[in-house]
PDB file of C-alpha atoms in Angstrom:
ATOM      1  CA  MET H 156     -14.461  40.111 -15.239  1.00  0.00           C
ATOM      2  CA  MET H 157     -14.717  38.298 -11.695  1.00  0.00           C
ATOM      3  CA  PRO H 158     -15.142  41.123  -8.360  1.00  0.00           C
ATOM      4  CA  ARG H 159     -11.538  40.721  -6.680  1.00  0.00           C
ATOM      5  CA  GLU H 160     -12.580  38.835  -4.004  1.00  0.00           C
ATOM      6  CA  GLN H 161     -13.474  36.220  -5.799  1.00  0.00           C
ATOM      7  CA  ARG H 162      -9.828  35.534  -7.838  1.00  0.00           C
ATOM      8  CA  LEU H 163      -6.966  34.021  -6.051  1.00  0.00           C
ATOM      9  CA  TYR H 164      -3.460  34.631  -7.499  1.00  0.00           C
ATOM     10  CA  LEU H 165      -0.856  31.627  -7.826  1.00  0.00           C
ATOM     11  CA  PRO H 166       2.065  33.157  -7.083  1.00  0.00           C
ATOM     12  CA  ASN H 167       4.079  30.032  -9.276  1.00  0.00           C
ATOM     13  CA  ALA H 168       1.709  30.247 -11.765  1.00  0.00           C
ATOM     14  CA  PRO H 169       1.767  33.635 -14.972  1.00  0.00           C
ATOM     15  CA  VAL H 170      -0.122  36.439 -13.620  1.00  0.00           C
ATOM     16  CA  HIS H 171      -2.917  35.530 -15.856  1.00  0.00           C
ATOM     17  CA  ALA H 172      -4.121  32.552 -13.626  1.00  0.00           C
ATOM     18  CA  PHE H 173      -6.002  32.378 -11.119  1.00  0.00           C
ATOM     19  CA  ILE H 174      -8.857  29.899  -9.598  1.00  0.00           C
ATOM     20  CA  LEU H 175     -12.156  31.514 -10.085  1.00  0.00           C
ATOM     21  CA  MET H 176     -14.182  31.172  -6.358  1.00  0.00           C
ATOM     22  CA  THR H 177     -17.507  31.358  -5.697  1.00  0.00           C
ATOM     23  CA  ASN H 178     -18.458  31.168  -2.120  1.00  0.00           C
ATOM     24  CA  HIS H 179     -15.828  28.690  -1.095  1.00  0.00           C
ATOM     25  CA  ILE H 180     -12.039  27.255  -2.435  1.00  0.00           C
ATOM     26  CA  HIS H 181     -12.832  24.931  -4.594  1.00  0.00           C
ATOM     27  CA  THR H 182      -9.887  21.788  -4.430  1.00  0.00           C
ATOM     28  CA  ALA H 183      -9.476  19.395  -7.167  1.00  0.00           C
ATOM     29  CA  SER H 184     -11.250  15.915  -5.923  1.00  0.00           C
ATOM     30  CA  THR H 185      -7.843  13.520  -5.581  1.00  0.00           C
ATOM     31  CA  PRO H 186      -8.099   9.555  -5.248  1.00  0.00           C
ATOM     32  CA  LYS H 187      -6.897   8.316  -1.514  1.00  0.00           C
ATOM     33  CA  MET H 188      -3.181   7.734  -1.562  1.00  0.00           C
ATOM     34  CA  ARG H 189      -2.428   4.166   0.127  1.00  0.00           C
ATOM     35  CA  PHE H 190       0.376   4.133   2.003  1.00  0.00           C
ATOM     36  CA  ILE H 191       1.610   1.056   0.033  1.00  0.00           C
ATOM     37  CA  ASN H 192      -0.415  -0.519  -2.463  1.00  0.00           C
ATOM     38  CA  LYS H 193      -1.684  -4.442  -1.375  1.00  0.00           C
ATOM     39  CA  SER H 194      -0.431  -5.903  -4.944  1.00  0.00           C
ATOM     40  CA  THR H 195       3.840  -5.101  -4.003  1.00  0.00           C
ATOM     41  CA  ILE H 196       4.072  -6.117  -0.638  1.00  0.00           C
ATOM     42  CA  LEU H 197       4.743  -9.870  -1.044  1.00  0.00           C
ATOM     43  CA  HIS H 198       7.449  -8.228  -3.221  1.00  0.00           C
ATOM     44  CA  LEU H 199       9.060  -5.890  -0.408  1.00  0.00           C
ATOM     45  CA  ASP H 200       8.672  -8.923   1.932  1.00  0.00           C
ATOM     46  CA  GLY H 201      10.843 -10.822  -0.362  1.00  0.00           C
ATOM     47  CA  THR H 202      13.026  -8.102  -1.626  1.00  0.00           C
ATOM     48  CA  ALA H 203      13.509  -6.953   1.715  1.00  0.00           C
ATOM     49  CA  GLY H 204      14.761 -10.242   3.477  1.00  0.00           C
ATOM     50  CA  LEU H 205      17.176 -10.706   0.304  1.00  0.00           C
ATOM     51  CA  THR H 206      18.948  -7.926   1.019  1.00  0.00           C
ATOM     52  CA  ALA H 207      19.524  -7.597   4.640  1.00  0.00           C
ATOM     53  CA  GLY H 208      20.281 -10.960   4.424  1.00  0.00           C
ATOM     54  CA  ILE H 209      23.350  -9.857   1.526  1.00  0.00           C
ATOM     55  CA  LEU H 210      24.216  -7.189   3.619  1.00  0.00           C
ATOM     56  CA  LEU H 211      24.380  -9.675   6.136  1.00  0.00           C
ATOM     57  CA  LEU H 212      26.237 -11.668   4.801  1.00  0.00           C
ATOM     58  CA  LEU H 213      28.722  -9.569   2.882  1.00  0.00           C
ATOM     59  CA  LEU H 214      29.148  -7.676   6.391  1.00  0.00           C
ATOM     60  CA  LYS H 215      29.017 -10.028   9.264  1.00  0.00           C
ATOM     61  CA  ASP H 216      32.613  -9.337  10.377  1.00  0.00           C
ATOM     62  CA  TRP H 217      31.839  -5.362  10.503  1.00  0.00           C
ATOM     63  CA  LEU H 218      27.998  -5.956  12.058  1.00  0.00           C
ATOM     64  CA  SER H 219      29.100  -8.836  14.738  1.00  0.00           C
ATOM     65  CA  HIS H 220      31.046  -6.251  15.902  1.00  0.00           C
ATOM     66  CA  LEU H 221      28.547  -3.363  16.004  1.00  0.00           C
ATOM     67  CA  TYR H 222      26.038  -5.238  17.180  1.00  0.00           C
ATOM     68  CA  GLY H 223      27.497  -7.055  19.718  1.00  0.00           C
ATOM     69  CA  LEU H 224      26.795 -10.590  19.032  1.00  0.00           C
ATOM     70  CA  PRO H 225      28.929 -13.813  17.680  1.00  0.00           C
ATOM     71  CA  ILE H 226      30.128 -13.901  13.538  1.00  0.00           C
ATOM     72  CA  ALA H 227      28.214 -18.030  14.251  1.00  0.00           C
ATOM     73  CA  THR H 228      24.760 -15.337  15.384  1.00  0.00           C
ATOM     74  CA  ILE H 229      25.069 -12.474  12.655  1.00  0.00           C
ATOM     75  CA  GLN H 230      25.393 -15.564   9.824  1.00  0.00           C
ATOM     76  CA  PHE H 231      22.425 -17.435  11.449  1.00  0.00           C
ATOM     77  CA  LEU H 232      20.220 -13.896  10.441  1.00  0.00           C
ATOM     78  CA  ALA H 233      21.483 -14.141   7.206  1.00  0.00           C
ATOM     79  CA  ALA H 234      21.268 -17.681   6.319  1.00  0.00           C
ATOM     80  CA  ALA H 235      17.532 -17.002   7.087  1.00  0.00           C
ATOM     81  CA  ASN H 236      17.107 -14.082   5.581  1.00  0.00           C
ATOM     82  CA  VAL H 237      18.335 -15.276   2.005  1.00  0.00           C
ATOM     83  CA  CYS H 238      16.741 -17.635   2.377  1.00  0.00           C
ATOM     84  CA  TYR H 239      13.129 -16.433   3.388  1.00  0.00           C
ATOM     85  CA  GLY H 240      13.138 -13.973   0.789  1.00  0.00           C
ATOM     86  CA  VAL H 241      14.005 -16.771  -1.943  1.00  0.00           C
ATOM     87  CA  TYR H 242      11.186 -18.426  -1.042  1.00  0.00           C
ATOM     88  CA  ALA H 243       8.831 -14.991  -0.623  1.00  0.00           C
ATOM     89  CA  LEU H 244      10.265 -13.327  -4.246  1.00  0.00           C
ATOM     90  CA  SER H 245       9.246 -16.595  -5.636  1.00  0.00           C
ATOM     91  CA  LEU H 246       6.057 -16.481  -4.052  1.00  0.00           C
ATOM     92  CA  ALA H 247       6.015 -12.686  -5.650  1.00  0.00           C
ATOM     93  CA  PHE H 248       6.708 -13.526  -8.990  1.00  0.00           C
ATOM     94  CA  SER H 249       4.007 -16.908  -8.977  1.00  0.00           C
ATOM     95  CA  CYS H 250       1.710 -17.303 -11.221  1.00  0.00           C
ATOM     96  CA  VAL H 251      -0.288 -19.719  -9.009  1.00  0.00           C
ATOM     97  CA  ARG H 252      -0.718 -18.518  -5.728  1.00  0.00           C
ATOM     98  CA  LYS H 253      -2.076 -20.651  -2.498  1.00  0.00           C
ATOM     99  CA  ARG H 254      -4.060 -19.703   0.263  1.00  0.00           C
ATOM    100  CA  PHE H 255      -1.561 -21.834   1.843  1.00  0.00           C
ATOM    101  CA  PHE H 256       1.846 -20.700   0.710  1.00  0.00           C
ATOM    102  CA  ILE H 257       0.792 -17.347   2.031  1.00  0.00           C
ATOM    103  CA  LEU H 258      -0.256 -17.547   4.931  1.00  0.00           C
ATOM    104  CA  LEU H 259       3.057 -20.531   5.055  1.00  0.00           C
ATOM    105  CA  LEU H 260       4.912 -16.680   4.831  1.00  0.00           C
ATOM    106  CA  ALA H 261       2.733 -14.831   6.961  1.00  0.00           C
ATOM    107  CA  MET H 262       3.642 -18.058   9.693  1.00  0.00           C
ATOM    108  CA  ALA H 263       7.144 -17.119   8.866  1.00  0.00           C
ATOM    109  CA  ASN H 264       7.278 -14.229   9.813  1.00  0.00           C
ATOM    110  CA  VAL H 265       5.832 -14.365  13.180  1.00  0.00           C
ATOM    111  CA  LEU H 266       7.939 -16.868  14.003  1.00  0.00           C
ATOM    112  CA  TRP H 267      11.124 -14.810  12.574  1.00  0.00           C
ATOM    113  CA  MET H 268       9.957 -11.726  15.380  1.00  0.00           C
ATOM    114  CA  LEU H 269      10.098 -14.236  17.983  1.00  0.00           C
ATOM    115  CA  VAL H 270      13.771 -14.892  16.911  1.00  0.00           C
ATOM    116  CA  CYS H 271      14.423 -11.586  17.617  1.00  0.00           C
ATOM    117  CA  VAL H 272      13.380 -11.146  20.377  1.00  0.00           C
ATOM    118  CA  MET H 273      14.540 -14.618  21.535  1.00  0.00           C
ATOM    119  CA  VAL H 274      17.982 -13.174  19.624  1.00  0.00           C
ATOM    120  CA  ILE H 275      17.954 -10.292  21.556  1.00  0.00           C
ATOM    121  CA  TRP H 276      17.575 -11.580  25.210  1.00  0.00           C
ATOM    122  CA  HIS H 277      19.657 -14.106  25.225  1.00  0.00           C
ATOM    123  CA  TYR H 278      22.924 -12.285  24.368  1.00  0.00           C
ATOM    124  CA  PHE H 279      21.151  -9.234  26.335  1.00  0.00           C
ATOM    125  CA  GLN H 280      24.840  -9.002  28.439  1.00  0.00           C
ATOM    126  CA  THR H 281      26.473  -8.313  25.085  1.00  0.00           C
ATOM    127  CA  ILE H 282      24.135  -6.952  22.961  1.00  0.00           C
ATOM    128  CA  SER H 283      24.732  -3.464  21.630  1.00  0.00           C
ATOM    129  CA  LEU H 284      21.996  -0.597  22.261  1.00  0.00           C
ATOM    130  CA  ILE H 285      22.293  -0.748  17.988  1.00  0.00           C
ATOM    131  CA  GLY H 286      22.038  -4.291  17.317  1.00  0.00           C
ATOM    132  CA  VAL H 287      18.861  -4.194  19.998  1.00  0.00           C
ATOM    133  CA  VAL H 288      17.615  -1.430  18.074  1.00  0.00           C
ATOM    134  CA  PHE H 289      17.679  -2.943  14.664  1.00  0.00           C
ATOM    135  CA  LEU H 290      16.578  -6.331  15.857  1.00  0.00           C
ATOM    136  CA  GLY H 291      13.150  -4.440  17.229  1.00  0.00           C
ATOM    137  CA  LEU H 292      12.986  -2.469  14.509  1.00  0.00           C
ATOM    138  CA  GLU H 293      13.213  -6.063  12.417  1.00  0.00           C
ATOM    139  CA  GLY H 294      11.007  -7.905  14.351  1.00  0.00           C
ATOM    140  CA  ILE H 295       8.664  -5.185  14.507  1.00  0.00           C
ATOM    141  CA  PHE H 296       7.998  -4.933  10.311  1.00  0.00           C
ATOM    142  CA  VAL H 297       8.093  -8.631   9.754  1.00  0.00           C
ATOM    143  CA  MET H 298       5.181  -8.632  12.980  1.00  0.00           C
ATOM    144  CA  THR H 299       3.733  -5.844   9.899  1.00  0.00           C
ATOM    145  CA  LEU H 300       4.401  -7.845   7.165  1.00  0.00           C
ATOM    146  CA  ALA H 301       2.817 -10.764   8.991  1.00  0.00           C
ATOM    147  CA  TYR H 302      -0.818  -8.866   8.912  1.00  0.00           C
ATOM    148  CA  CYS H 303      -0.613  -7.865   6.246  1.00  0.00           C
ATOM    149  CA  GLU H 304      -0.558 -11.269   4.226  1.00  0.00           C
ATOM    150  CA  TRP H 305      -2.685 -12.685   6.898  1.00  0.00           C
ATOM    151  CA  LYS H 306      -5.400 -10.115   6.231  1.00  0.00           C
ATOM    152  CA  TYR H 307      -5.010 -10.197   2.854  1.00  0.00           C
ATOM    153  CA  SER H 308      -4.171 -13.475   1.846  1.00  0.00           C
ATOM    154  CA  ASN H 309      -7.726 -14.205  -0.703  1.00  0.00           C
ATOM    155  CA  GLU H 310      -6.055 -11.150  -2.634  1.00  0.00           C
ATOM    156  CA  PHE H 311      -3.311 -12.740  -2.991  1.00  0.00           C
ATOM    157  CA  THR H 312      -4.532 -15.516  -3.741  1.00  0.00           C
ATOM    158  CA  VAL H 313      -3.919 -16.258  -8.108  1.00  0.00           C
ATOM    159  CA  LYS H 314      -5.490 -19.326  -9.399  1.00  0.00           C
ATOM    160  CA  SER H 315      -3.813 -21.517 -12.060  1.00  0.00           C
ATOM    161  CA  LYS H 316      -5.462 -19.877 -15.680  1.00  0.00           C
ATOM    162  CA  ILE H 317      -5.488 -23.070 -17.361  1.00  0.00           C
TER     163      ILE H 317
END
C-alpha cells in the first residue's frame, strides 16, 4: 500500500477509489476544445439567419413597437434574413461548394453589418435601446461569421466527386 501522502481521495467516488501519486498529480490528457467546430459555421450561419427572419416576420408588430422601428423596416430585415438563411443553408448542405460562393456569403455578412449600422443611424431619434442593442449585436455576430467564412473559405470548399 502507498503511503498516505501519495494517495488522493476522490469525494464523489467509492472509498476504495484513489489516484496513485508519484511526485505530482497526474491529469488525464484531453484534446483541446474549440469554441466551435469549423464545419458547423455555415450551418450556424444559415440557421441563425433563417430563424431570425422567421421570428421577425411572426413578431413584426410587437418587435416594431419594442425596437421603435417602422413595421416596413422590420419586414425588410425579416425578408433579408430569410433569403440569406436559405442561401447559407443551401450552401452548407451542398455537395459541391465553390470558394467564390463562400466568399460571397462572407461579403454578404459584411454588407449586412453595414445595413445594421445604417438602420441604427437612420432611426437614431426613434429606435429604442433594445433595438440598438439587438442590431448592434447582430452586426457583431455577422462580422464574426464573415471573418470565419473568409478565413476558412478554402476548408469549406467541396469539389465535385465526379
